Coordinates of C-alpha atoms in Angstrom, one line a residue:
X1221 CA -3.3 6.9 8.7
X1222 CA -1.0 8.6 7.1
X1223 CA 1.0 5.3 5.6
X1224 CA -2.5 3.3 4.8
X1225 CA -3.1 6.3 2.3
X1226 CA 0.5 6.3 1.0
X1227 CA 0.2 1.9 0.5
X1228 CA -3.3 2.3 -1.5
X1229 CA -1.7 4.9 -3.7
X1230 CA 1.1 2.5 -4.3
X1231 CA -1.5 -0.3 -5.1
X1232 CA -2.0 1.8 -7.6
X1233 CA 1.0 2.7 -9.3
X1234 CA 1.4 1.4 -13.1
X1235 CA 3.9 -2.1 -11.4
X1236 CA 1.9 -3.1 -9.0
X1237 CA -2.4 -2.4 -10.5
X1238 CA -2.3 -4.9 -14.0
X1239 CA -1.2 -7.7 -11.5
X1240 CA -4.5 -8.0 -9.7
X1241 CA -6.0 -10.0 -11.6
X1242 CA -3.5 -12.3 -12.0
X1243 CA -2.3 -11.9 -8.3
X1244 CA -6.3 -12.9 -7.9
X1245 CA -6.1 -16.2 -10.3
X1246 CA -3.6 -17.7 -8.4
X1247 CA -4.3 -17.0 -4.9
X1248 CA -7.8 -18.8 -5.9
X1249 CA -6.1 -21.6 -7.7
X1250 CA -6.5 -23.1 -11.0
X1251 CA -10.1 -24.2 -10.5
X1252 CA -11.3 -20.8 -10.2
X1253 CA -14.3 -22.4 -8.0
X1254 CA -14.1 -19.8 -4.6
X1255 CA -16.8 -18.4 -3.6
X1256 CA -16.9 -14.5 -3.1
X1257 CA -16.8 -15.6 0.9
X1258 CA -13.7 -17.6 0.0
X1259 CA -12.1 -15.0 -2.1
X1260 CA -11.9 -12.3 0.5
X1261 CA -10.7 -14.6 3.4
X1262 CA -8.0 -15.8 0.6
X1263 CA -7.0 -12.5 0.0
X1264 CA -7.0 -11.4 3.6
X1265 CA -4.7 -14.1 4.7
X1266 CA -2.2 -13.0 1.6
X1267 CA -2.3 -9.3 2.6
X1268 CA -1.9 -10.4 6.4
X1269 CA 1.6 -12.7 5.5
X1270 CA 2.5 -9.1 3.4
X1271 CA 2.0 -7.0 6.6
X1272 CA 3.9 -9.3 9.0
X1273 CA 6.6 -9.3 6.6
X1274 CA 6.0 -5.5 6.2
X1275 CA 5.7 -5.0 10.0
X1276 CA 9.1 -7.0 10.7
X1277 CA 10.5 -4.5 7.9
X1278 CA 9.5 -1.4 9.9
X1279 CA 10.6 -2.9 13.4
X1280 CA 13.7 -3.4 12.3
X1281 CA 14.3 0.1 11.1
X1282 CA 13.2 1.6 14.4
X1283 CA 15.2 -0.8 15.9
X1284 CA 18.2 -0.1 13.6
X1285 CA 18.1 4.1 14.4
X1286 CA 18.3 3.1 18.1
X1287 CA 21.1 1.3 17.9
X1288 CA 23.0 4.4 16.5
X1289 CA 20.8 6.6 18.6
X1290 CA 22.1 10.8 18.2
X1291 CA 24.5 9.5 15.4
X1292 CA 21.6 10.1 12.7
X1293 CA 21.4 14.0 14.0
X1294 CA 24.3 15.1 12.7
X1295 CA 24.8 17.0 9.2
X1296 CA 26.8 14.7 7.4
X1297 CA 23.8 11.7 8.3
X1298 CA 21.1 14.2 7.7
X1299 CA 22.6 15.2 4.2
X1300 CA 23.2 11.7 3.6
X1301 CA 19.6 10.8 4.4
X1302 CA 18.5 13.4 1.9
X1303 CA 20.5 12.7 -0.5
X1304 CA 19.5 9.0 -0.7
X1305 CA 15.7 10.2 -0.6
X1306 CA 16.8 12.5 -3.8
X1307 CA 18.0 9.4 -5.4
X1308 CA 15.0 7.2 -4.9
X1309 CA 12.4 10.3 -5.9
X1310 CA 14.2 10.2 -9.6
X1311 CA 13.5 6.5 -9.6
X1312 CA 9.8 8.0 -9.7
X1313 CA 10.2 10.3 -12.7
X1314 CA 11.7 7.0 -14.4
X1315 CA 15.1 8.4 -14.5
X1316 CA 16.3 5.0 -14.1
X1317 CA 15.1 1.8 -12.7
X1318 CA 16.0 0.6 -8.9
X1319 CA 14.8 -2.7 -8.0
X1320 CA 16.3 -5.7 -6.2
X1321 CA 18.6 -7.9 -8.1
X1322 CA 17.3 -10.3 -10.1
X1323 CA 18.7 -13.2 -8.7
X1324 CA 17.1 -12.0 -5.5
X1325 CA 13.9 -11.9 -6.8
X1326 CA 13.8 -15.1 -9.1
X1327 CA 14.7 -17.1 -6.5
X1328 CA 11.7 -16.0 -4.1
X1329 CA 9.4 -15.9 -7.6
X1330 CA 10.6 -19.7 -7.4
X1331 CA 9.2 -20.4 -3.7
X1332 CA 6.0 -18.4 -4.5
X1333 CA 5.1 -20.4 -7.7
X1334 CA 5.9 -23.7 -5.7
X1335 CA 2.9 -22.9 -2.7
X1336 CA -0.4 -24.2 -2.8
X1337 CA -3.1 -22.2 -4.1
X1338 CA -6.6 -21.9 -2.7
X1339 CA -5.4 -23.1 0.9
X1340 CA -5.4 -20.2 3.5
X1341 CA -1.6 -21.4 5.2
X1342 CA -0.3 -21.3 1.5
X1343 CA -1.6 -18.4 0.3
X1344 CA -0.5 -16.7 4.1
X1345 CA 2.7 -18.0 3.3
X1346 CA 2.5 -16.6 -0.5
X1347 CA 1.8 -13.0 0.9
X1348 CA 5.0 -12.9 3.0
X1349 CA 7.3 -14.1 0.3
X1350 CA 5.5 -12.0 -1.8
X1351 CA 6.9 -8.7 0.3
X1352 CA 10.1 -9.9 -0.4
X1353 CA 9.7 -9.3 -4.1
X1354 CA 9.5 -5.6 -4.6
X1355 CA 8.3 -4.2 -7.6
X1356 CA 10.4 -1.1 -9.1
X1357 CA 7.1 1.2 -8.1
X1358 CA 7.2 0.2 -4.2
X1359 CA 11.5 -0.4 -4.0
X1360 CA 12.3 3.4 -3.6
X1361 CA 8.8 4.9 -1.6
X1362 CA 9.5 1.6 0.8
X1363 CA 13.2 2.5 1.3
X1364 CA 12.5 6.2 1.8
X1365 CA 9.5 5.1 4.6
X1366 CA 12.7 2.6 5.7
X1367 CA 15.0 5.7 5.7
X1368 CA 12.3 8.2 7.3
X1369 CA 11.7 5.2 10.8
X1370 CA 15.3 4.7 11.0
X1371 CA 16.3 8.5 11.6
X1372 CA 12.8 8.7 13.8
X1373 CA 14.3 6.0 16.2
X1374 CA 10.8 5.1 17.3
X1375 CA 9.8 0.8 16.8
X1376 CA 6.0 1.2 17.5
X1377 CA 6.1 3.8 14.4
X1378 CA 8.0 1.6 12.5
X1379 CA 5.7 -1.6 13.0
X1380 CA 2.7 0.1 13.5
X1381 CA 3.8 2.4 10.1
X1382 CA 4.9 -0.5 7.7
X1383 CA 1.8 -2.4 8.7
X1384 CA -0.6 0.5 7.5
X1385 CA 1.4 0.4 4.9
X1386 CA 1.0 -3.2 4.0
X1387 CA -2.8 -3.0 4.7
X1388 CA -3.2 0.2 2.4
X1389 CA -1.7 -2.1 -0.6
X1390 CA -3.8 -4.6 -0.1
X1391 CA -7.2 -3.2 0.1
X1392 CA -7.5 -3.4 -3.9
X1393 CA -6.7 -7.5 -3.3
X1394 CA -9.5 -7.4 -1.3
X1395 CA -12.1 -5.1 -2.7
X1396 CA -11.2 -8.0 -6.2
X1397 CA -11.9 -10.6 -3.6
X1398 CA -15.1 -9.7 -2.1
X1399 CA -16.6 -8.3 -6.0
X1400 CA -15.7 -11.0 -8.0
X1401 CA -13.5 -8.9 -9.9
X1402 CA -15.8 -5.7 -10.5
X1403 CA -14.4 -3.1 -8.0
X1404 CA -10.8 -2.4 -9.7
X1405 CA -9.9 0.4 -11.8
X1406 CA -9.0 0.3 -14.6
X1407 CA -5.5 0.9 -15.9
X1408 CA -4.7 4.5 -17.8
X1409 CA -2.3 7.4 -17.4
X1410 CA -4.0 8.2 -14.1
X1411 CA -1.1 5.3 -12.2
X1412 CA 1.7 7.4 -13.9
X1413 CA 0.4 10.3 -12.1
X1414 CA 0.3 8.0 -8.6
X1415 CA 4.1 7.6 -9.5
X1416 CA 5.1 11.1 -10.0
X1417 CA 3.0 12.7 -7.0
X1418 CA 5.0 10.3 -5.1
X1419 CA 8.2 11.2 -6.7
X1420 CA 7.6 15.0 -5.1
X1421 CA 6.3 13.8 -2.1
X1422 CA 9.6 12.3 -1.8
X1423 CA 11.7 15.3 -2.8
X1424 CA 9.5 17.1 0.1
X1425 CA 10.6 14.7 2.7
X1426 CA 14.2 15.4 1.1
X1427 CA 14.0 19.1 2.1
X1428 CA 12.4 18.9 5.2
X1429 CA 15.0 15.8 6.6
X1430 CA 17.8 18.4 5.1
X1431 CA 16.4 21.6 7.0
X1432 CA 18.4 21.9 9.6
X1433 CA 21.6 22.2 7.8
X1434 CA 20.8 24.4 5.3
X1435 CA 21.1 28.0 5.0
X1436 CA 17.7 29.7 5.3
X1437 CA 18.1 30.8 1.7
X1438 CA 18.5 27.5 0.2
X1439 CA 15.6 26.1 2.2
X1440 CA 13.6 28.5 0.7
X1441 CA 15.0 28.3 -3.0
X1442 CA 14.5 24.7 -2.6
X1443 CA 10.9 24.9 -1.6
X1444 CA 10.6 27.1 -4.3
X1445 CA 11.8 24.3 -6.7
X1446 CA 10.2 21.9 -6.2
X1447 CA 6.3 24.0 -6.1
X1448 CA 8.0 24.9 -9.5
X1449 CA 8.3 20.8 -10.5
X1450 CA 4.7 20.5 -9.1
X1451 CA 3.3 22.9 -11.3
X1452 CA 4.5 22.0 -14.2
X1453 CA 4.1 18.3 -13.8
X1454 CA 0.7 19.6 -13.6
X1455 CA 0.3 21.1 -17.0
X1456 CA -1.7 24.3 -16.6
X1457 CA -0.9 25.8 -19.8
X1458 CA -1.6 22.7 -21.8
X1459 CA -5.1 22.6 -23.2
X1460 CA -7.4 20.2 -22.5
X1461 CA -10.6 18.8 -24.0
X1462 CA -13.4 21.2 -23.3
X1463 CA -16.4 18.6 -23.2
X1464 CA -14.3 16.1 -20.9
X1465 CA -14.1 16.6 -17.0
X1466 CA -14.5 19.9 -17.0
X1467 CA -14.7 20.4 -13.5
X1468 CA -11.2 18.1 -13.0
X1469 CA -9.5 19.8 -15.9
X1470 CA -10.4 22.9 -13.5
X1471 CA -9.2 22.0 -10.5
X1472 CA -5.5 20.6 -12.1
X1473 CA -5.2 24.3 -14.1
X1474 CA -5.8 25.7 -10.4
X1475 CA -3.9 23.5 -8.3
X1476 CA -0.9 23.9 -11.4
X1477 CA -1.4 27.8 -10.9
X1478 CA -1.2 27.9 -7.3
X1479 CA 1.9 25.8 -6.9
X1480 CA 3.7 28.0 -10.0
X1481 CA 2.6 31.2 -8.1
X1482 CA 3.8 30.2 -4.4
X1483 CA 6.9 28.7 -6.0
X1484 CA 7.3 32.2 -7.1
X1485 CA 7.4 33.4 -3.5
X1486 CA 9.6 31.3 -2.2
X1487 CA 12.5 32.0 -5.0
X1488 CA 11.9 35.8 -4.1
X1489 CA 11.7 35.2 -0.4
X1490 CA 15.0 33.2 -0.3
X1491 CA 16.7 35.9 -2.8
X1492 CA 15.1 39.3 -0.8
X1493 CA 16.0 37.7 3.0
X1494 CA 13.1 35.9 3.9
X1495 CA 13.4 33.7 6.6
X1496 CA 9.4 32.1 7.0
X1497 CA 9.1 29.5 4.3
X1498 CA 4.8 29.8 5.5
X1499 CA 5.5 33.6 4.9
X1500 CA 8.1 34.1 2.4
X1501 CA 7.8 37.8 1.6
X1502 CA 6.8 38.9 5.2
X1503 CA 10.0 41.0 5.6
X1504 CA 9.0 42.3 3.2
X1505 CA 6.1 44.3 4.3
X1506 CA 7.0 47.2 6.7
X1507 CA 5.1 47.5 9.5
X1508 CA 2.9 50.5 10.1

């Protein structure tokens, strides 16, 4: 359930949104003559070659962190691991730009323009090649899901994970395909917010993969860090237009607030002793 959620955000991210309609044009075909019926049994067969293709992915992870089995335990993997999950969360605040090569990627472009539109097999065959061309918003959140079912060492989750995944992108393909092209949102600043919640989702799988070699201190600190990035991504100082969404203008100050404030805990916590990152200043409080 978990993954769906994660691949409809994605679907959503500022890459992967504008393409709908375009995506929609030429799964349909040129004519443009499909009926609403048409369209959504079109667009299911695409998302179903993505998923395969997704699925296969996510198998071969699982079946990958078998192979090295207790290997992906130790420190050194699990602070690599982390490290590599830092490194694709900054491709999320648009530090730089990871993506697959573009020789890579032109070639299978190639193949996909070359299928036939408006045929189910073609347009089944145009999802799965289609998976193979990653945009720069799904390269590092797929490599870090990649990363997270080859240190769980567990196939069913990986197939069963990336397919979710694959479905969760999809379901704005299909909700085009079934409306005629009324049930997308629109594009706005909203997708950059998609990108950069999943940049410190990212930087929280970091942390927890990294627990169990760091000192309790710097877990802490850490967590502390990155409630502090939260909150300030969130802008609760900046003011906001008072006649606009007042009640979501409410709820960002608050939820900005709240992360500032238990940031705040944890960097005292980790610097006092604390050892509960759910209660950092327990210790604290002495006991009656």
């Amino acid at each position: 359930g978990l993954f769906f959620v994660v691949g409809v955000l994605l679907s959503l991210t500022p890459c992967v949104l504008p393409m709908l309609p375009i995506l929609s044009s030429i799964i349909v075909g040129t004519d443009g003559t499909a009926t609403r019926l048409r369209g959504l049994v079109l667009a299911a067969s695409y998302s179903l070659g993505m998923a395969l293709v997704y699925t296969a992915l996510g198998i071969g992870a699982g079946l990958a962190g078998e192979g090295i089995g207790a290997a992906l335990q130790t420190p050194w993997a699990l602070g690599s691991f982390a490290v590599l999950l830092v490194l694709f969360a900054l491709s999320m605040f648009d530090v730089y730009e990871l993506r697959l090569p573009v020789r890579w990627t032109s070639h299978w472009h190639h193949h996909a323009s070359r299928m036939p539109a408006g045929q189910i097999a073609g347009v089944f065959a145009m999802g799965g090649v289609s998976a193979l061309i990653v945009s720069p918003c799904v390269t590092a959140p797929l490599a870090s899901a990649l990363l997270f079912i080859g240190s769980s060492r567990d196939v069913t989750l990986g197939g069963s994970a990336l397919f979710s995944m694959a479905s969760g992108m999809s379901v704005p393909l299909l909700l085009l395909g079934v409306s005629a092209g009324r049930w997308v949102p629109r594009s706005g600043p909203w997708m950059h917010a998609v990108k950069r919640v999943f940049g410190v989702a990212m930087l929280g799988l970091a942390i927890w993969v990294a627990q169990p070699v760091l000192p309790v201190a710097a877990h802490l600190a850490l967590w502390g860090a990155l409630l502090f990035l939260l909150g300030f991504l969130l802008e609760p100082f900046s003011p906001r237009p008072a006649h606009h969404h007042v009640l979501r203008n409410a709820l960002v100050r608050a939820t900005g607030l709240g992360a500032l404030v238990l940031g705040a805990m944890q960097i005292v916590g980790a610097a006092s002793g604390g050892t509960d990152v759910l209660q950092p200043l327990a210790h604290l409080v002495r006991p009656q």
